[in-house]
XYZ file of C-alpha atoms in Angstrom:
526
model
C 0.000 0.000 0.000
C 1.415 3.450 -0.854
C 2.579 5.661 1.997
C 1.905 9.393 2.319
C 3.506 11.759 4.817
C 1.758 14.991 5.838
C 4.194 17.464 7.389
C 1.983 20.529 7.990
C -1.447 20.744 9.636
C -4.250 20.133 7.128
C -7.963 19.619 7.531
C -9.098 16.121 8.479
C -11.115 15.922 5.248
C -7.836 15.713 3.333
C -6.499 12.972 5.608
C -9.690 10.960 5.098
C -9.351 11.139 1.312
C -5.708 10.058 1.370
C -6.571 7.180 3.687
C -8.782 5.678 0.972
C -5.721 4.607 -1.026
C -2.672 4.970 1.218
C -1.185 4.629 4.650
C -1.081 8.195 5.958
C 1.348 9.454 8.586
C 1.062 12.981 10.004
C 4.373 14.341 11.300
C 4.246 18.113 11.653
C 7.328 18.783 13.786
C 10.091 17.338 11.632
C 13.397 19.151 11.306
C 14.884 19.360 7.789
C 17.332 16.608 8.707
C 14.556 14.363 10.026
C 12.514 14.906 6.869
C 15.455 13.945 4.656
C 15.956 10.798 6.716
C 12.257 9.854 6.597
C 11.294 10.733 3.004
C 12.727 7.592 1.280
C 9.867 5.609 2.838
C 7.066 7.587 1.193
C 5.356 7.724 -2.195
C 3.874 11.191 -1.621
C 4.244 14.200 0.641
C 1.594 16.802 1.413
C 2.626 20.181 2.806
C 1.398 23.710 3.334
C 3.700 26.721 3.658
C 5.613 25.548 6.717
C 7.640 22.698 5.221
C 10.419 23.402 2.748
C 10.717 20.614 0.199
C 14.295 21.267 -0.824
C 16.505 19.661 -3.441
C 18.023 17.530 -0.681
C 14.599 16.250 0.350
C 13.695 15.490 -3.267
C 16.949 13.683 -3.986
C 16.417 11.570 -0.859
C 12.822 10.788 -1.860
C 13.691 7.849 -4.084
C 10.085 6.594 -4.048
C 8.356 9.962 -4.324
C 5.791 10.274 -7.100
C 4.019 13.471 -6.095
C 4.424 16.530 -3.870
C 1.183 18.256 -2.923
C 1.000 21.852 -1.651
C -2.310 22.659 0.048
C -2.413 26.231 -1.180
C -1.712 28.375 -4.216
C 2.027 29.032 -4.126
C 4.816 26.490 -4.442
C 7.709 28.755 -3.477
C 8.575 26.408 -0.585
C 9.101 23.549 -3.066
C 12.125 23.169 -5.362
C 10.004 22.630 -8.464
C 12.961 22.362 -10.911
C 14.531 19.630 -8.784
C 11.212 17.772 -8.600
C 10.736 18.097 -12.349
C 14.228 16.765 -13.039
C 13.451 13.799 -10.782
C 10.157 13.141 -12.548
C 8.117 13.997 -9.455
C 4.762 15.678 -9.954
C 4.112 18.905 -8.033
C 0.484 19.913 -7.533
C -1.225 22.747 -5.718
C -4.700 24.153 -5.214
C -4.907 27.259 -7.407
C -8.582 27.860 -6.687
C -9.039 26.498 -3.170
C -8.286 29.752 -1.373
C -9.175 32.240 -4.112
C -12.130 33.719 -2.266
C -10.331 33.805 1.075
C -7.270 35.623 -0.300
C -9.343 38.106 -2.306
C -11.586 38.898 0.642
C -8.566 39.388 2.910
C -7.089 41.909 0.464
C -10.376 43.813 0.484
C -10.555 43.545 4.286
C -7.040 44.980 4.650
C -7.852 47.821 2.273
C -10.977 48.743 4.227
C -9.378 48.316 7.659
C -6.406 50.436 6.599
C -8.672 53.143 5.187
C -10.789 53.374 8.346
C -8.080 52.614 10.956
C -10.173 49.732 12.277
C -7.479 47.852 14.281
C -6.163 50.980 16.051
C -9.642 52.318 16.745
C -10.633 48.971 18.216
C -7.547 48.822 20.432
C -8.052 52.416 21.558
C -11.670 51.913 22.548
C -10.900 48.672 24.400
C -8.251 50.512 26.399
C -10.948 52.905 27.673
C -10.442 55.813 25.274
C -12.943 57.564 22.994
C -10.887 59.409 20.381
C -13.038 59.720 17.281
C -10.988 62.533 15.752
C -7.794 60.480 15.765
C -9.339 57.870 13.486
C -10.855 59.882 10.653
C -10.545 57.661 7.588
C -10.979 57.880 3.828
C -13.572 56.354 1.513
C -12.704 53.908 -1.252
C -15.751 54.908 -3.312
C -14.658 56.470 -6.635
C -11.004 55.904 -5.762
C -8.695 54.200 -8.258
C -7.563 50.677 -7.416
C -4.514 49.394 -9.290
C -4.416 45.596 -9.459
C -1.044 44.030 -10.264
C -1.869 40.568 -11.586
C -5.338 39.581 -12.784
C -5.317 35.882 -12.149
C -8.041 34.152 -10.165
C -7.519 36.154 -6.988
C -6.879 39.486 -8.694
C -9.960 39.008 -10.867
C -12.154 38.374 -7.823
C -10.740 41.479 -6.136
C -11.640 43.414 -9.279
C -15.240 42.176 -9.155
C -15.640 43.153 -5.503
C -13.970 46.535 -5.936
C -16.085 47.326 -8.986
C -19.219 46.634 -6.953
C -17.898 49.063 -4.336
C -17.751 51.822 -6.929
C -13.992 51.912 -7.429
C -12.241 52.703 -10.702
C -10.015 49.833 -11.816
C -6.581 49.807 -13.417
C -4.625 46.630 -14.013
C -1.134 45.603 -15.021
C -0.859 42.072 -16.348
C 1.243 41.450 -19.486
C -0.451 38.063 -20.027
C -4.054 39.260 -19.922
C -6.036 39.763 -23.119
C -7.972 42.944 -23.799
C -11.148 40.863 -24.058
C -10.708 39.499 -20.534
C -9.937 42.964 -19.189
C -13.134 44.297 -20.725
C -15.113 41.455 -19.159
C -13.769 42.433 -15.738
C -14.332 46.140 -16.310
C -10.671 47.092 -15.843
C -8.390 49.310 -17.895
C -5.102 47.641 -18.824
C -2.144 49.983 -18.424
C 1.622 49.700 -18.152
C 3.191 49.312 -14.739
C 4.404 52.903 -14.435
C 0.970 54.310 -15.266
C -0.687 52.077 -12.685
C 1.779 53.150 -9.992
C 1.352 56.843 -10.770
C -2.445 56.938 -11.037
C -3.642 54.539 -8.329
C -4.998 55.524 -4.929
C -4.705 51.912 -3.789
C -2.462 49.176 -5.221
C -3.017 45.493 -4.493
C -0.577 42.761 -5.495
C -1.613 39.349 -6.823
C 1.470 37.969 -8.570
C 4.003 35.218 -7.837
C 7.476 35.929 -6.551
C 10.023 35.523 -9.343
C 13.437 37.070 -10.029
C 11.579 39.703 -12.064
C 9.026 40.557 -9.363
C 11.305 40.454 -6.312
C 11.346 43.977 -4.824
C 9.063 45.158 -7.598
C 8.045 47.848 -5.122
C 11.245 49.596 -4.106
C 12.454 53.128 -3.439
C 12.143 54.070 -7.107
C 8.604 52.690 -7.329
C 7.497 54.484 -4.161
C 8.814 57.768 -5.554
C 6.290 57.463 -8.414
C 3.256 56.870 -6.196
C 0.788 59.447 -4.984
C 1.443 60.718 -1.437
C -2.116 59.591 -0.628
C -1.617 56.082 -2.069
C -1.828 52.898 -0.037
C -0.266 49.512 -0.858
C -1.761 46.083 -0.065
C 0.094 42.777 -0.399
C -1.635 39.446 0.204
C 0.366 37.652 -2.489
C 3.988 36.778 -1.704
C 6.623 38.114 0.618
C 9.579 39.707 -1.109
C 7.544 41.617 -3.694
C 8.078 44.710 -1.537
C 11.386 46.052 -0.257
C 10.238 46.374 3.360
C 13.006 48.778 4.386
C 12.195 51.026 1.430
C 8.509 50.824 2.369
C 9.300 51.952 5.906
C 11.262 54.912 4.561
C 8.540 55.821 2.050
C 5.890 55.928 4.788
C 7.974 57.795 7.353
C 8.974 60.374 4.730
C 5.404 60.845 3.552
C 6.004 59.551 0.047
C 2.968 57.269 0.441
C 0.127 57.221 2.942
C 0.279 53.637 4.188
C 0.425 49.921 3.579
C -1.214 46.684 4.658
C 0.848 43.516 4.441
C -0.100 39.912 5.052
C 3.126 38.353 3.704
C 6.773 39.112 4.343
C 10.214 38.357 2.954
C 11.029 36.384 6.103
C 8.343 34.438 7.919
C 7.442 34.207 10.701
C 8.146 37.932 11.039
C 9.953 38.452 14.349
C 11.311 41.958 13.923
C 10.772 44.728 11.413
C 11.037 48.514 11.223
C 7.370 48.430 10.222
C 6.497 47.445 13.806
C 7.338 50.959 14.944
C 4.780 52.630 12.674
C 1.267 53.552 13.749
C -2.140 53.382 12.125
C -0.688 53.996 8.655
C 0.594 50.384 8.611
C -1.493 47.256 9.098
C 0.208 43.844 9.429
C -1.325 40.356 9.642
C 0.493 36.997 10.017
C -0.115 35.428 6.579
C -3.865 35.006 7.011
C -4.837 35.213 3.328
C -5.935 31.584 3.144
C -6.909 31.264 6.782
C -10.635 30.740 6.601
C -12.404 27.590 7.646
C -13.761 27.152 4.136
C -10.389 27.639 2.433
C -8.638 25.185 4.752
C -11.171 22.512 3.870
C -11.112 23.356 0.157
C -7.339 23.188 -0.310
C -7.017 20.032 1.792
C -9.662 18.234 -0.254
C -8.371 19.527 -3.595
C -4.755 18.457 -3.082
C -5.616 15.202 -1.296
C -7.825 14.193 -4.235
C -4.998 14.892 -6.650
C -2.512 12.836 -4.633
C -5.068 10.025 -4.431
C -5.651 10.141 -8.202
C -1.936 10.075 -9.044
C -1.344 7.116 -6.725
C -4.155 5.362 -8.608
C -2.495 6.124 -11.950
C -4.848 8.962 -12.916
C -3.889 12.515 -14.004
C -3.742 15.442 -11.599
C -5.898 18.531 -12.105
C -3.384 21.192 -11.156
C 0.143 20.018 -11.890
C 2.479 23.005 -11.848
C 5.394 21.292 -13.599
C 3.613 19.818 -16.629
C 3.113 22.741 -19.031
C -0.298 22.718 -20.679
C -1.635 19.621 -18.931
C -4.459 21.197 -16.947
C -7.482 19.049 -16.257
C -9.642 20.510 -19.003
C -6.794 20.129 -21.514
C -6.248 16.537 -20.477
C -9.904 15.719 -20.945
C -9.996 16.955 -24.525
C -6.509 15.810 -25.556
C -6.169 12.493 -23.707
C -6.672 10.285 -26.820
C -4.214 12.422 -28.789
C -1.660 12.151 -25.978
C -1.899 8.377 -26.271
C -1.442 8.713 -30.040
C 1.578 10.988 -29.658
C 3.215 8.708 -27.089
C 2.697 5.648 -29.273
C 4.108 7.343 -32.369
C 7.050 8.723 -30.382
C 7.875 5.243 -29.145
C 7.558 3.813 -32.652
C 9.653 6.410 -34.475
C 12.318 6.218 -31.769
C 12.725 2.490 -32.317
C 12.912 2.949 -36.093
C 15.384 5.855 -35.983
C 17.738 4.395 -33.369
C 18.709 5.272 -29.837
C 20.474 8.603 -30.465
C 17.851 10.835 -31.991
C 19.173 14.349 -32.586
C 15.962 15.996 -33.792
C 12.255 15.289 -33.529
C 9.848 17.097 -35.832
C 6.232 17.093 -34.692
C 3.587 18.131 -37.192
C 0.002 18.643 -36.063
C -2.354 18.107 -38.980
C -6.000 18.856 -39.745
C -8.158 19.728 -36.725
C -5.286 18.799 -34.421
C -3.384 21.829 -35.741
C -5.901 24.056 -33.945
C -5.196 22.528 -30.524
C -2.594 23.308 -27.869
C 0.592 21.665 -29.086
C 2.633 21.650 -25.865
C 0.973 18.632 -24.200
C 1.253 16.657 -27.443
C 4.955 17.478 -27.698
C 5.506 16.327 -24.116
C 3.671 13.055 -24.834
C 5.674 12.444 -28.015
C 8.954 13.021 -26.166
C 7.878 10.649 -23.411
C 7.235 7.959 -26.019
C 10.520 8.673 -27.787
C 12.562 8.325 -24.595
C 10.707 5.354 -23.138
C 13.001 2.767 -24.733
C 16.096 4.335 -23.174
C 14.722 5.499 -19.833
C 11.769 3.160 -19.182
C 9.883 4.203 -16.050
C 12.316 7.073 -15.370
C 10.668 9.221 -18.041
C 7.195 10.679 -17.583
C 5.136 13.712 -18.508
C 6.929 15.735 -15.837
C 10.534 15.331 -16.963
C 10.281 14.332 -20.635
C 11.122 17.807 -21.968
C 14.091 18.185 -19.623
C 15.429 14.717 -20.453
C 15.153 15.485 -24.182
C 16.948 18.805 -23.783
C 19.756 17.226 -21.781
C 20.206 14.666 -24.550
C 20.485 17.412 -27.140
C 17.262 16.504 -28.924
C 16.028 19.470 -30.948
C 12.236 19.687 -31.090
C 10.551 21.331 -34.063
C 6.796 21.905 -34.054
C 4.891 22.600 -37.282
C 1.202 22.740 -38.169
C -0.762 21.876 -41.294
C -4.482 22.590 -40.778
C -5.143 22.103 -44.509
C -4.359 18.365 -44.428
C -7.713 16.623 -43.964
C -6.879 12.937 -44.435
C -8.373 12.420 -40.955
C -10.184 14.852 -38.681
C -6.878 15.220 -36.845
C -3.576 13.448 -37.357
C 0.011 13.604 -36.193
C 3.310 13.078 -38.009
C 6.632 12.561 -36.233
C 9.988 12.645 -38.013
C 13.146 11.600 -36.169
C 16.789 12.056 -37.169
C 18.840 9.194 -35.786
C 21.540 6.574 -36.470
C 19.192 4.741 -38.847
C 18.599 7.871 -40.903
C 15.513 10.066 -41.081
C 12.438 8.036 -40.199
C 8.852 9.235 -39.996
C 5.554 7.843 -38.806
C 2.038 9.235 -38.967
C -1.032 8.302 -37.001
C -4.618 9.236 -36.326
C -7.578 8.298 -34.169
C -10.301 6.070 -35.524
C -13.515 6.912 -33.746
C -12.877 8.613 -30.431
C -9.950 6.677 -28.998
C -8.600 3.953 -31.315
C -5.010 4.699 -32.325
C -3.945 3.798 -35.863
C -0.539 4.077 -37.510
C -1.363 5.467 -40.953
C 2.067 5.915 -42.517
C 5.613 4.670 -42.055
C 8.135 6.805 -43.874
C 6.220 7.538 -47.082
C 4.295 4.265 -47.215
C 0.547 4.386 -46.455
C -0.727 1.720 -44.061
C -3.525 1.315 -41.516
C -2.280 -0.606 -38.490
C -3.434 -0.677 -34.859
C -0.296 -0.736 -32.690
C 0.387 -3.885 -30.708
C 2.891 -5.026 -28.116
C 4.942 -7.121 -30.539
C 5.488 -6.040 -34.116
C 7.805 -6.880 -37.010
C 8.368 -4.309 -39.736
C 10.195 -4.897 -42.982
C 11.292 -2.730 -45.860
C 11.338 -4.899 -48.965
C 10.926 -5.064 -52.706
C 7.304 -5.622 -53.705
C 7.582 -9.073 -55.329
C 5.732 -12.395 -55.214
C 6.557 -14.745 -52.363
C 7.822 -12.242 -49.775
C 4.791 -12.468 -47.510
C 4.657 -16.250 -47.742
C 8.335 -16.709 -46.909
C 8.152 -14.419 -43.869
C 4.994 -16.175 -42.684
C 6.605 -19.581 -43.029
C 9.727 -18.402 -41.193
C 7.727 -17.096 -38.257
C 5.689 -20.290 -38.206
C 8.869 -22.312 -37.962
C 9.729 -20.364 -34.814
C 6.196 -20.888 -33.443
C 5.360 -17.161 -33.699
C 1.688 -16.509 -34.450
C 0.715 -13.598 -36.712
C -2.283 -11.577 -35.498
C -2.516 -9.221 -38.473
C -0.533 -8.101 -41.511
C -0.492 -4.883 -43.531
C 1.529 -3.958 -46.618
C 2.008 -0.398 -47.807
C 3.478 0.515 -51.167
C 3.665 3.469 -53.522
C 4.383 1.606 -56.788
C 3.671 -1.906 -57.962
C 6.876 -3.952 -57.739
C 8.619 -1.008 -56.106
C 9.615 -0.459 -52.483
C 7.120 -1.583 -49.848
C 6.750 -1.775 -46.102
C 5.161 -4.713 -44.265
C 3.910 -4.552 -40.686
C 3.122 -7.743 -38.817
C 1.364 -7.698 -35.456
C 2.388 -10.755 -33.484
C 0.865 -12.677 -30.598
C 4.293 -13.617 -29.322
C 7.635 -11.864 -28.816
C 10.186 -12.680 -31.499
C 12.796 -15.164 -30.271
C 16.497 -14.275 -30.415
C 18.105 -14.709 -33.806
C 14.978 -14.547 -35.930
C 15.582 -11.008 -37.186
C 18.847 -12.153 -38.763
C 16.927 -14.900 -40.565
C 14.379 -12.365 -41.809
C 17.161 -10.194 -43.231
C 18.526 -13.162 -45.208
C 15.280 -13.538 -47.165
C 15.412 -12.476 -50.843
C 14.020 -8.964 -51.391
C 14.218 -7.891 -47.719
C 16.179 -4.660 -47.453
C 15.707 -3.948 -43.725
C 13.785 -5.290 -40.744
C 12.901 -3.975 -37.304
C 11.465 -5.493 -34.178
C 9.134 -3.006 -32.473
C 7.717 -3.416 -28.978
C 4.980 -0.983 -27.927
């Protein structure tokens, strides 16, 4: 039975789901050294923000198949190391969307009306209304940096509150911006024109200290900054100086460069700064949602099913998988086939999406084709997570082309590999909804369902070839399940594909090559 370790507190609903398929152990007080020592025993690990899944942990996790983060970010997980090791990393991109968005709005309102300080003052026995005169957000301009799920929900709430909306997001389409009622602007314009700025972006080398002394100098003196996204987006020392100098009016932060936050110059500031201890996802509903979401994904992967929210498989989201799953099987099969025909040192793989398939997302299909290509060499070590990296490290150049005009099938795929056996190509399509067919080998048209054991020959189209090969296989007690011949000219070159019920015994391929008219022969195992 698989084993799962949970190293941060998660809702019991997640534990119950994992327990359906695995032995679950909850150990929430492990030191990094203890985790490294323990991880070889587990097939999966589930964490929140407290545990750091480092390269050392991943390298020690020789049985790990999946790392699950019960939350949105994965900055506490070494995703490149996991990808290199072929370990899936999943998160819950939607589980705490509402909680994080509402917390950003709550911080904006509390900061504007001095709610925490007014509350503390009154509870201490004072009645100082004039000290806590606030500002309204109505008709103010809110600049939203990042219009993903959380940023979009903030936009919807703020719009309902009567705020004007600006947004900076280089990946957002104008159509989506119009749907949300926001005006897309460049970053400098947003900083200069906004009364409030809220951050909803990941921490990357490009976004680290995005808000620094230079940025603060561009902001209005009445502007306020809210960060419920990631620590490190704001230079906290520069923020302190900007507030004390009057460059900006205030800030509300839920996340920090170093957590837990033990000391900070921001502690010395008054009602113009509001700080909370990373509460963005801390609602009862969000805790349940993320625990269930990630636990279900770990359960599915342990059962051999795809994950909904894998962060290290580009383009393989759940909805993409559902529509492309048969084509991924096709691509993997063709990649395996062309790799065996071309030889074990392929230098280039050309992937051509044809017909209706040319209109679909090509990245998942490329990943599947590379997985098939590398399966012979790497076996179970290659998967959808690390196939692209393994190909790159082996110097395999990938070329993607599209031909929507080719309508031989509703959608088909052609792979061409450059290897020790020359340039070899295979084409394939789906018959019906899911049945994979090989429709061309090199330039020879055929129609063959792939099978576990296959013999392929390149020969001269002449009488007696098929009979002699059949008799030879019969002499070795190999049963033929089906046979297809493809040719372009009568009595010219031809290809023959035999699907076999039995593996070919050692030595038989040499006998096949001795037959008159046989130019080449390959054993293919799919």
